[in-house]
XYZ file of C-alpha atoms in Angstrom:
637
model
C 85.724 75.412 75.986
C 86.975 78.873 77.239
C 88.749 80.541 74.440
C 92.210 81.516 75.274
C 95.551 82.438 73.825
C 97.144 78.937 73.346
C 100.195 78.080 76.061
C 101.587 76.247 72.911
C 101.583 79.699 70.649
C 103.353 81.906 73.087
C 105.930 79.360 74.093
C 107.036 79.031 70.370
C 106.886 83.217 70.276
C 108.772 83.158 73.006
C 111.433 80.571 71.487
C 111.136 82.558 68.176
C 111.561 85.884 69.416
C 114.804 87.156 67.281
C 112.369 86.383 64.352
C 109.128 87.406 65.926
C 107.327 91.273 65.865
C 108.810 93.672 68.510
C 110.907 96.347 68.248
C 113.694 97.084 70.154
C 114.806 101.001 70.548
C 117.883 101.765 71.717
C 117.620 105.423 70.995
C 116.815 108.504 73.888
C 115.267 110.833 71.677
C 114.046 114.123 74.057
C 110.691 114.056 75.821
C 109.300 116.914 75.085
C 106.025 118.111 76.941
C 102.458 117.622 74.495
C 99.427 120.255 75.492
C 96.745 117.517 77.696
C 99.423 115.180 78.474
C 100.626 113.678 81.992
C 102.425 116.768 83.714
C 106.233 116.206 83.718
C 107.214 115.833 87.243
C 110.626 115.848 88.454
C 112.657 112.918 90.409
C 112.552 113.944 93.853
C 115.692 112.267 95.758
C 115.468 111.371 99.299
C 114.607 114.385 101.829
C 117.099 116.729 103.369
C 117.002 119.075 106.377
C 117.517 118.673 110.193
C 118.876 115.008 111.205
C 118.156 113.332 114.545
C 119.275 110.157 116.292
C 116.987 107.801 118.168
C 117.918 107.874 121.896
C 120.872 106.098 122.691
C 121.754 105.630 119.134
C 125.416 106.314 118.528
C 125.578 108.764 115.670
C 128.071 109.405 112.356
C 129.092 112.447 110.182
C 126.273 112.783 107.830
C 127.170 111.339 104.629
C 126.475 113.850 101.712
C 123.036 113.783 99.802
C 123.640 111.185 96.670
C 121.186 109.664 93.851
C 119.065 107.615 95.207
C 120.515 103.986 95.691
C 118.876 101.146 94.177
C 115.073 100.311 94.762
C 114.656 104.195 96.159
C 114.020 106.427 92.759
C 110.688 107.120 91.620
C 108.972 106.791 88.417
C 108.153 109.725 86.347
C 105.448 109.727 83.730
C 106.728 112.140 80.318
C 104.857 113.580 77.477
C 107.028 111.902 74.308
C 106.499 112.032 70.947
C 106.542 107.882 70.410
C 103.512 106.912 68.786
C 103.219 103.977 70.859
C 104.400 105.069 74.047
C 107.368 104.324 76.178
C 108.566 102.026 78.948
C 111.985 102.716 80.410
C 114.278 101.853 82.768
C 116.874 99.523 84.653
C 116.995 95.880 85.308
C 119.668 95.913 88.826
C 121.342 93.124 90.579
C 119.201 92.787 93.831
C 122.334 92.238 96.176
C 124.454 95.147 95.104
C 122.508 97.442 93.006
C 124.655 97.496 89.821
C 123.058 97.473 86.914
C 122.990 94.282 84.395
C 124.420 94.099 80.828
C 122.967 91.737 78.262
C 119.505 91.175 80.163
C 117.161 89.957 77.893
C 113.522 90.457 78.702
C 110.227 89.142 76.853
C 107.242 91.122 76.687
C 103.840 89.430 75.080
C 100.881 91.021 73.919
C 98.189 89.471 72.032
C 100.093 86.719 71.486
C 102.876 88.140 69.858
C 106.287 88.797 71.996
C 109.135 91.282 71.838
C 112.517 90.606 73.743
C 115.023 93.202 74.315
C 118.608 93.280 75.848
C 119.845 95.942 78.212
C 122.872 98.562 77.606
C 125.819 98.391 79.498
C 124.084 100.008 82.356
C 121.457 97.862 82.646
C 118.867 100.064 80.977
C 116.008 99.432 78.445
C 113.565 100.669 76.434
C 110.200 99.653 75.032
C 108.967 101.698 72.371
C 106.489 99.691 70.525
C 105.140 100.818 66.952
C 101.172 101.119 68.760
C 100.333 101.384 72.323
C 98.574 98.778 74.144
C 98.777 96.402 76.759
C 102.078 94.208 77.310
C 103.286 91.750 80.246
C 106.631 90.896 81.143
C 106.657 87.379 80.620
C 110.506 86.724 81.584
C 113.944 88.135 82.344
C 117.401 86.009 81.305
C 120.581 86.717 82.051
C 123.939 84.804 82.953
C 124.875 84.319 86.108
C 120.978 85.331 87.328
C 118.267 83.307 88.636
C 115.280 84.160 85.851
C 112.136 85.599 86.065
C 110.059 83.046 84.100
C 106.757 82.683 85.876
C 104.088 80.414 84.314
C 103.321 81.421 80.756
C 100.389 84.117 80.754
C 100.632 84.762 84.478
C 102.725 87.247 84.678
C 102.072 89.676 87.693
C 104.019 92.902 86.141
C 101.856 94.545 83.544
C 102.344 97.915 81.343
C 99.835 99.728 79.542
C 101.718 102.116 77.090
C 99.603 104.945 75.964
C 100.134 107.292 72.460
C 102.627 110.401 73.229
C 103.120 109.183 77.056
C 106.423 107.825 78.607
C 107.067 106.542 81.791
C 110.596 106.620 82.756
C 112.784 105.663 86.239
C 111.247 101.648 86.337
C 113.563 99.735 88.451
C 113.354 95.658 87.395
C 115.362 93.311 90.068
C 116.746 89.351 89.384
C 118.891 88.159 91.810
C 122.125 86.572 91.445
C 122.649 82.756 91.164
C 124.441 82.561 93.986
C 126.578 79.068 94.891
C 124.836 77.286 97.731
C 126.518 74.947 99.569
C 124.144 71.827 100.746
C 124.940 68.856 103.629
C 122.162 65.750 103.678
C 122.888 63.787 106.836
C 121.077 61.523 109.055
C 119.548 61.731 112.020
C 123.414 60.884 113.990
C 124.714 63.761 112.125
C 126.767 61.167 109.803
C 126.982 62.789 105.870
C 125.086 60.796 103.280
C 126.629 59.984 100.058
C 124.553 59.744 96.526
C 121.506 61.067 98.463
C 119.288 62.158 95.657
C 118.328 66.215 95.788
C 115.389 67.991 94.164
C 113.948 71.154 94.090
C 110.104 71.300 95.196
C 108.854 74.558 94.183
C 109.040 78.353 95.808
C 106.040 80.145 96.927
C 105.873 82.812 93.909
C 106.826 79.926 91.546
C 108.835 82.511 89.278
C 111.251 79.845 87.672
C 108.921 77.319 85.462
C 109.549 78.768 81.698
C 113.256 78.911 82.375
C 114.306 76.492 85.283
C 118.156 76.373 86.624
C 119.268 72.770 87.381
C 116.433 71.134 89.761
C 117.922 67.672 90.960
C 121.073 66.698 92.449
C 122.830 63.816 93.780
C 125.564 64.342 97.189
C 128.968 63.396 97.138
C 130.871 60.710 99.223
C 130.909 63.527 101.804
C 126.649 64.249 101.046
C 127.729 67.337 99.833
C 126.714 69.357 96.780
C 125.968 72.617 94.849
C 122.953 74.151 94.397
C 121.195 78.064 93.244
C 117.952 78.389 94.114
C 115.174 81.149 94.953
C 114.904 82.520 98.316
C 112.475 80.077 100.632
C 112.929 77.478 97.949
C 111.931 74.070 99.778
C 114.618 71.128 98.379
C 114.210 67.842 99.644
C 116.641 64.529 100.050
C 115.780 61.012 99.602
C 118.487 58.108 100.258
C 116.237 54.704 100.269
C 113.673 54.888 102.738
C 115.005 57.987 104.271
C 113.744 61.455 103.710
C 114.253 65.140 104.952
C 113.181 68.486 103.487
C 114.672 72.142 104.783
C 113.853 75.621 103.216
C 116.253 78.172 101.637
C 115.554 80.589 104.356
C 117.407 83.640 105.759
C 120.169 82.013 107.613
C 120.728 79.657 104.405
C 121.156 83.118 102.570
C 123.637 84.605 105.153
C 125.607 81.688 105.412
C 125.364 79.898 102.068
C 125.079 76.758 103.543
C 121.975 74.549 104.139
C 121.672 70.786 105.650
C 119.053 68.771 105.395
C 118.553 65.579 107.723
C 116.725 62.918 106.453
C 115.077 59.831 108.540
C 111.781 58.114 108.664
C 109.463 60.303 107.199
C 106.344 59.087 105.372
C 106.750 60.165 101.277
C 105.484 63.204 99.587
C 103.688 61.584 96.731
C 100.391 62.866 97.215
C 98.346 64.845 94.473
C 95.327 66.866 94.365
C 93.584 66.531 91.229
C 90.597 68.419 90.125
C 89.138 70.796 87.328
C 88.746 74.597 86.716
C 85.136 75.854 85.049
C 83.609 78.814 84.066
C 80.324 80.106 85.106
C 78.709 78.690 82.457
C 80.328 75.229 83.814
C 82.354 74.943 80.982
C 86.147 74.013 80.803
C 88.715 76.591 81.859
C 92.137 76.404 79.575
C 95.286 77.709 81.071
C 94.017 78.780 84.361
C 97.246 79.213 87.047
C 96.009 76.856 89.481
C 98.062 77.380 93.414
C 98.344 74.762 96.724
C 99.789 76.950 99.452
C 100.482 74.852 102.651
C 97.505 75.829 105.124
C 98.860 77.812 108.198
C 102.133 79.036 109.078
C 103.056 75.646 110.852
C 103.143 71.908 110.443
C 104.002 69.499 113.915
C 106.652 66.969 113.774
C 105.756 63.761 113.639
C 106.920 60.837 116.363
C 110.001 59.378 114.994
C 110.058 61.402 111.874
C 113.233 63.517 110.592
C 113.795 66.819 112.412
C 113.578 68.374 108.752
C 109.962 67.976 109.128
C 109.561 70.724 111.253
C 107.409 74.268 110.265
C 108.527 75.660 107.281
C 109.348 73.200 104.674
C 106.471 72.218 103.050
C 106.255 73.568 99.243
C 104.245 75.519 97.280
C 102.862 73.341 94.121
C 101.948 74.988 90.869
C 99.612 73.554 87.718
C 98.115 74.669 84.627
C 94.712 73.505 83.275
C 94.531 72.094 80.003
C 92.061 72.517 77.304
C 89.510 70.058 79.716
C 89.922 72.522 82.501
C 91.908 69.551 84.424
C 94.787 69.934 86.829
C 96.769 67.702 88.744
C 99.249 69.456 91.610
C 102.213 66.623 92.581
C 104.603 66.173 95.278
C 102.214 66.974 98.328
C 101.568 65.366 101.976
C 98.688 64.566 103.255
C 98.143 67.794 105.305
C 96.032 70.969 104.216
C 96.255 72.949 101.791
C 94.898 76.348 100.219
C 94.006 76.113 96.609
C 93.544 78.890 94.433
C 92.926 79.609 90.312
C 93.654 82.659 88.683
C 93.002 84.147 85.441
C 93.074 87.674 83.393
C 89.974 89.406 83.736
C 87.954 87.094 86.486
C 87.651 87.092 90.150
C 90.288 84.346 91.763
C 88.320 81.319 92.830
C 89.594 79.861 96.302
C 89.025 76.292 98.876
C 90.359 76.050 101.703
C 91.329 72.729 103.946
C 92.021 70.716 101.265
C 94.033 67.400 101.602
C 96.369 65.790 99.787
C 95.162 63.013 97.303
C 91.681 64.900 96.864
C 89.814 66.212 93.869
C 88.377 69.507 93.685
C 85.868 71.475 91.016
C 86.967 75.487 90.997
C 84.679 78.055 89.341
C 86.196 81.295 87.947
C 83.826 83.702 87.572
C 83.757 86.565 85.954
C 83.360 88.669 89.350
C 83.055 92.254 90.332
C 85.035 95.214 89.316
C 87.382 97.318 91.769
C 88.699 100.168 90.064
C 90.785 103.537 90.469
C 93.971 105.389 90.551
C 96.690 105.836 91.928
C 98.505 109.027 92.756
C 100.960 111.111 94.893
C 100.436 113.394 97.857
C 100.454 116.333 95.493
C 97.419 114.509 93.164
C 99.535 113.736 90.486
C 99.026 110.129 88.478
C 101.672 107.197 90.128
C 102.919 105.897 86.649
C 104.738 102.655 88.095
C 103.577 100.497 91.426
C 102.610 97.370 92.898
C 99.037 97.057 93.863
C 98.718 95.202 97.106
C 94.316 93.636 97.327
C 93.703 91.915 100.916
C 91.064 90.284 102.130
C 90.920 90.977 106.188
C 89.858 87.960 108.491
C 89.947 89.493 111.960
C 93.308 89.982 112.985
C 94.471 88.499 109.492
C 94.871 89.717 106.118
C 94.810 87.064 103.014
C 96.691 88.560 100.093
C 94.714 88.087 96.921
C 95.916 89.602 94.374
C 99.794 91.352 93.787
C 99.905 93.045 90.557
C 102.902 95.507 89.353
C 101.698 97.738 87.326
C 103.315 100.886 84.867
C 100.784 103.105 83.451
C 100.826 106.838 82.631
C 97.229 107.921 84.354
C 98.118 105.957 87.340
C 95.067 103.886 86.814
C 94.214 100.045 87.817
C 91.356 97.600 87.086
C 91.150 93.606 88.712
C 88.476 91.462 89.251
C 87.014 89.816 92.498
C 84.494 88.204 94.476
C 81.746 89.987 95.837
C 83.072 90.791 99.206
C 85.339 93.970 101.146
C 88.779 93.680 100.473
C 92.028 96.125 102.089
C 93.869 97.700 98.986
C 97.313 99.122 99.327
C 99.488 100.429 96.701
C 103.252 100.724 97.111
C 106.071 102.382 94.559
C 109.553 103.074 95.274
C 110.584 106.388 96.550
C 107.235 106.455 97.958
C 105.536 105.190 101.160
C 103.032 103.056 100.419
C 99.498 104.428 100.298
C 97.380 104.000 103.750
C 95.154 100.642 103.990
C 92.084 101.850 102.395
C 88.840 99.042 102.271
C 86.678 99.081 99.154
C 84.028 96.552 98.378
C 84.103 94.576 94.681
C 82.384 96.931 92.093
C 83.747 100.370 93.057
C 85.260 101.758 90.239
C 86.433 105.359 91.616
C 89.025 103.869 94.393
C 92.469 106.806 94.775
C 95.072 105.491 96.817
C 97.446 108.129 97.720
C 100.975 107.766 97.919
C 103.074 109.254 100.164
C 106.712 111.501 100.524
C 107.171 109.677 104.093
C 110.384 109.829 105.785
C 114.228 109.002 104.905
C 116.470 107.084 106.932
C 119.995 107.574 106.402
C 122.933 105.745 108.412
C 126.029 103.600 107.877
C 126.079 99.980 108.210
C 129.717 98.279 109.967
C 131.482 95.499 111.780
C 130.958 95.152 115.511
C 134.717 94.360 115.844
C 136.709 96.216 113.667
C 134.346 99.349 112.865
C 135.335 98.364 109.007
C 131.965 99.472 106.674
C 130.139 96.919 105.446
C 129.244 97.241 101.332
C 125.673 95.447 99.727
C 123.807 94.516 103.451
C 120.708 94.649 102.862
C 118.457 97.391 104.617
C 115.109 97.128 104.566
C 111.645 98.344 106.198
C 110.246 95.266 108.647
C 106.886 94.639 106.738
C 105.194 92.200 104.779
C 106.280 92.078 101.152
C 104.121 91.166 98.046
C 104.851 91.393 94.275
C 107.148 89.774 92.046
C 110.553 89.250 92.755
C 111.211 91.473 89.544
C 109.265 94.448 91.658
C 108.783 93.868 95.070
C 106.387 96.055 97.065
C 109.034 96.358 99.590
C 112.275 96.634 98.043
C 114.522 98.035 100.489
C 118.313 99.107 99.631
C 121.915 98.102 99.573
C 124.535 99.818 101.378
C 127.207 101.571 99.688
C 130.770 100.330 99.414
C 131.465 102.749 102.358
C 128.597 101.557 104.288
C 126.260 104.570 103.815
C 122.756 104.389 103.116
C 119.211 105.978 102.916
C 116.037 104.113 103.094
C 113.626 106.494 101.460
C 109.200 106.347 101.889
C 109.156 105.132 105.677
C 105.321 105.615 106.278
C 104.637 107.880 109.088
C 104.996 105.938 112.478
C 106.954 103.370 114.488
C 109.779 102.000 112.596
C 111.648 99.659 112.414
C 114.293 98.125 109.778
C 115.822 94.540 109.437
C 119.604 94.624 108.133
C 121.343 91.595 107.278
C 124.668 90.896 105.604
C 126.788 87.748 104.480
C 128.708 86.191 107.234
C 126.855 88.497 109.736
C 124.360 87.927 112.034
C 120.799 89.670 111.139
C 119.772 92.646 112.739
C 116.400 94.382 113.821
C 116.698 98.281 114.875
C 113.401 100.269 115.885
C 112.420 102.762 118.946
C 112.115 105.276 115.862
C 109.471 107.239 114.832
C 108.737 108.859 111.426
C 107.099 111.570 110.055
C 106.232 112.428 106.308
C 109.207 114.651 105.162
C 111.440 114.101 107.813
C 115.089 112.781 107.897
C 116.022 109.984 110.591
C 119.705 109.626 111.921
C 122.119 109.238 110.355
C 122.243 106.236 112.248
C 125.810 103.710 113.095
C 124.244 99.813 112.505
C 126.624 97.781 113.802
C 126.730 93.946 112.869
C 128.201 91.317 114.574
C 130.510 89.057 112.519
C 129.676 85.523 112.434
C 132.378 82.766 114.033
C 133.434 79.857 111.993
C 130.752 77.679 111.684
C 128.375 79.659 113.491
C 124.767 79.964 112.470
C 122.794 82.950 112.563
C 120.428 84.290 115.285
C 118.720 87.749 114.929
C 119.743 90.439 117.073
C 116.535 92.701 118.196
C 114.903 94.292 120.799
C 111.226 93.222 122.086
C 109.088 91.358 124.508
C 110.255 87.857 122.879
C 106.773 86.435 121.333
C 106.125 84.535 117.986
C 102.740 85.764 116.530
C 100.050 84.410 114.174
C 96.588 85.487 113.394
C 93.977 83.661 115.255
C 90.607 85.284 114.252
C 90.258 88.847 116.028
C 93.806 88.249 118.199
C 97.318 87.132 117.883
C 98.010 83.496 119.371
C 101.617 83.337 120.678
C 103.216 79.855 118.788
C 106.888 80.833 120.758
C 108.134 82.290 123.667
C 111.632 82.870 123.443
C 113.856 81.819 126.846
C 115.317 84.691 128.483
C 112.523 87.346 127.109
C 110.174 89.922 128.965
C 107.440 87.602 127.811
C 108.655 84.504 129.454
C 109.499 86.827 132.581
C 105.676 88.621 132.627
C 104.553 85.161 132.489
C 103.523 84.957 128.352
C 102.999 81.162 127.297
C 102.687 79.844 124.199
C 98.777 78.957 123.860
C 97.692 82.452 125.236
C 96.429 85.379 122.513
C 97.361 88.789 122.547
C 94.155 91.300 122.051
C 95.551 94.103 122.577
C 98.842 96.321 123.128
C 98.911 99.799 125.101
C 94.728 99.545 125.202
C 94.644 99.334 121.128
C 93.033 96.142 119.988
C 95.055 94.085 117.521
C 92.255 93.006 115.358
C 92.448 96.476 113.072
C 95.904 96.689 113.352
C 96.514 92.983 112.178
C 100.240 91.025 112.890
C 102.492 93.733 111.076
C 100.767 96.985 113.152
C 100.812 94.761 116.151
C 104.576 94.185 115.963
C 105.242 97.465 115.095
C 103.878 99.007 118.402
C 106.007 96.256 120.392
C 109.203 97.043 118.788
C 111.255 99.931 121.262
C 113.834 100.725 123.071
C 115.271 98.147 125.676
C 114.642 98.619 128.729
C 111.009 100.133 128.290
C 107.942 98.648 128.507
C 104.942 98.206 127.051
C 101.159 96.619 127.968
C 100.146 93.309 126.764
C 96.319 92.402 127.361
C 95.742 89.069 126.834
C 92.996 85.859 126.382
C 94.006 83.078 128.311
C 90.934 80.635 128.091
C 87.606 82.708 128.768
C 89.834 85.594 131.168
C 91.228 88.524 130.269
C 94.513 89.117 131.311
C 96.962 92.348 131.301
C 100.525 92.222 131.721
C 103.134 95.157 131.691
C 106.085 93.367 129.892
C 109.544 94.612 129.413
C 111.197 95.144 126.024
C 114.722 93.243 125.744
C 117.888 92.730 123.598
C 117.312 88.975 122.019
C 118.585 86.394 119.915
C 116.325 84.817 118.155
């Protein structure tokens, strides 16, 4: 059997760990530069000079230059004299940026674990007696939802290194917000003692420490609920059943409904075992079933909460046979998935509920490397990004957050060519660069990129608005503790500034509680350069409203569909339904570039503008090519 660090062992470290060996240090002693160490570098904050507007953006007084707001500062690497190194930094709330007193968090390494609690502030400190290598296995603290991810599968890992600190590490939780939940049937009509249960989220970051999971609805089939973003819950009452997903309008709005009707049960599993390469049993491999593409069709007569969206991710860990068994599933397809430290991820695809399955992890390939800044200095903190490109696609395969002095990184994969990216705060992320498993001497090179600075306010009253969200319109990736895209929070006056925007078309998504959700663009950056400042003005939501995203663009839904986009959605009203777009046809190319290299994200990017402009659309409709010049417009989506 594979030999691992028993489950059972670091759960009872982890239950232990006031008793167990760790150190906590609570003192700053001064860093003081060590001949052949990591050169000191200082914080940059966010880059002045010259400000612009986009056209026919209204503009503000420039607010003056601050620290860096939450999820913007950088990481510095230190020379120190601890003999075991240092990690430092803050754990913040995600919605407002403060940071968070009493935060416990767990580190393991080798199977022993160390907890420490934050300062008033939010900071910490670990200063172990000997350098090595250490995970962050959890963060706790009231009134937060956790970050407890299944034990040894942590995706944030530090390597501490003698008479080296690295310093600035911003660590996120989110607050347990109240959620306000509605079952109902099909009429509309509430349904009382309805029983509610949480399925799973796609990261699956609460399983050490879960909140409350089930629920049962009052007389008016109400009840109260916290729960992960795009956390799937799902209501039973007899024979009737409905599912709906904690998605962005359930975040703006704090309420979420779920309608439940005649709707076959979820109560299939997929079974199966995870072996080595030597065919032998693999213990406490992270076995994953993601729902196979990004939509699922309703079903004659079934609930209308079976639409897209709301099927959930399931989670399992092998046991000392190597077995698994992943519950709650349909009978649809699914992508499975095992992972484990130091071997390539083993993947099937298409696999239905109620099947069994044999996975091999492998030991793999190498892929190796650094990486570092645009001046060639090591990036001590960051979130390494590994995709695997299918035409116009891109499979992530591995998300790993990693702190380390030299800036270096090490996984394991498949023989095959994979798309790295690596992506740090106060940085834009490094360019897609391709490297095949084995390469050892990969750099990815952060960059300074642009800063975006602006004010965020009411529609109808001009008032500011404090903690919307602003962030870059991109795919994400990482834990929730350190997102790859972390984006900001707006001041209590409204001010903000969105720092490493990579060079290009940009375009930000800005939402808000009790506002409706907001997509700006027809800007352009450049590395070094300072957009705006920029007036974002949201629209208030009415009572009982629900949200709709305001944007500009040609009005399409896009998916990957081998080396082009297929359009799922055209929305009424749009340039695309006007040019003639139809849900079927696939987009292969926009202004003469083809979409295949620049995948869904790039694609999107080059529609975004200015309404009123326009931009060309080639398409594949059956076996002819068709172009269309389509106008950009101000939506609703």
């Amino acid at each position: 059997m594979k030999t691992k660090t028993s489950r059972a062992l670091v759960a009872g470290l982890i239950l232990l760990l006031g008793a167990i060996a760790g150190v906590v240090w609570w003192t700053h002693a001064h860093d003081r530069p060590a001949a052949g160490s990591v050169a000191v570098r200082p914080v940059r904050g966010p880059a002045t000079g010259p400000t612009h507007a986009p056209p026919g953006s209204p503009t503000m007084v420039a607010p003056p230059v601050r620290d860096p707001l939450p999820g913007q500062g950088r990481a510095v690497a230190l020379a120190s004299e601890a003999a075991g190194g240092v990690a430092s930094g803050r754990v913040i709330n995600r919605a407002t940026g403060d940071g968070i007193a009493n935060a416990e968090l767990t580190f393991t390494s080798d199977g022993n674990a160390s907890t420490l609690r934050t300062h008033d502030d939010g900071s910490f400190e670990l200063a172990p007696t000997a350098p090595g290598r250490f995970v962050l296995s959890a963060i706790a603290a009231p009134g937060f939802l956790p970050y407890a991810p299944e034990l040894l599968h942590s995706t944030v890992h530090v390597t501490l290194t003698r008479g080296q600190a690295v310093r600035g590490i911003t660590v996120f939780l989110s607050p347990a917000l109240d959620y306000h939940g509605t079952v109902v049937d099909v009429r509309g009509a509430p349904v009382a003692r309805a029983h509610v249960r949480l399925l799973g989220t796609p990261a699956g970051e609460q399983v050490i420490d879960k909140p409350e999971t089930e629920w049962t609805t009052d007389r008016d089939g109400r009840f109260t609920f916290h729960a992960a973003d795009d956390a799937v819950l799902e209501a039973v009452h007899g024979n009737a059943r409905g599912w709906a997903r904690l998605d962005g309008d359930a975040e703006i709005t704090r309420q979420l409904t779920i309608t439940i009707g005649d709707a076959p049960a979820r109560d299939q599993t997929i079974t199966g075992r995870v072996i080595d390469d030597h065919n032998a049993p693999f213990a406490d491999a992270l076995v994953r079933a993601t729902p196979a593409g990004t939509a699922q069709g309703t079903r004659p007569g079934a609930a209308p909460s079976t639409a897209p969206g709301t099927r959930a991710t399931a989670f399992a860990t092998t046991g000392g046979d190597g077995t698994f068994t992943l519950g709650g599933l349909d009978r649809e397809a699914y992508e499975l998935s095992a992972e484990a430290e130091d071997h390539a991820p083993a993947t099937a695809s298409n696999i239905l509920g109620g099947a069994h399955v044999t996975l091999t992890l492998d030991s793999g390939l190498p892929l190796s490397g650094q990486v570092i800044d645009e001046d060639g200095a090591p990036a001590p903190a960051y979130t390494l990004l590994v995709f695997r490109r299918d035409g116009a696609g891109r499979a992530l395969v591995i998300a790993r957050s990693i702190v380390e002095a030299r800036g270096r990184f090490a996984v394991r994969l498949a023989r095959g060519d994979y798309e790295l990216i690596a992506a740090a705060t106060g940085w834009a992320p490094s360019p897609p660069t391709h490297a095949s498993a084995g390469q050892t001497d990969v750099t990815l090179a952060l960059r300074t990129g642009a800063t975006l600075r602006g004010v965020v306010i009411a529609s109808d009253d001009g008032a500011p608005i404090a903690y919307a969200r602003v962030v870059r319109e991109a795919n994400g990736g990482g834990a929730s503790a350190q997102p790859a895209n972390a984006g900001t929070v707006t001041r209590t006056d409204g001010t903000f500034e969105l720092t490493g925007l990579p060079p290009g078309p940009l375009s930000i998504s800005i939402s808000a509680g009790n506002y409706h959700p907001k997509i700006e663009a027809a800007m352009t950056a450049t590395s070094g350069a300072t957009l705006g400042p920029i007036t974002i003005a949201l629209t208030r939501l009415a009572e009982g409203e629900q949200p709709s995203l305001e944007l500009v663009g040609i009005g399409v839904a896009l998916s990957a569909d081998g080396d082009a986009l297929r359009v799922d959605r055209v929305i009424p009203g749009s340039g695309a339904e006007a040019a003639g777009i139809v849900a079927g046809d696939h987009v292969i190319a926009i202004d003469g570039v083809p979409v295949a290299p620049l995948g869904v994200e790039g694609t999107i990017a080059k529609i975004r503008g200015a309404a009123g402009t326009t931009v060309a659309v080639t398409l594949r409709r059956g076996d002819q090519s068709v172009q269309l010049v389509v106008q950009r417009r101000k939506l609703h989506a």
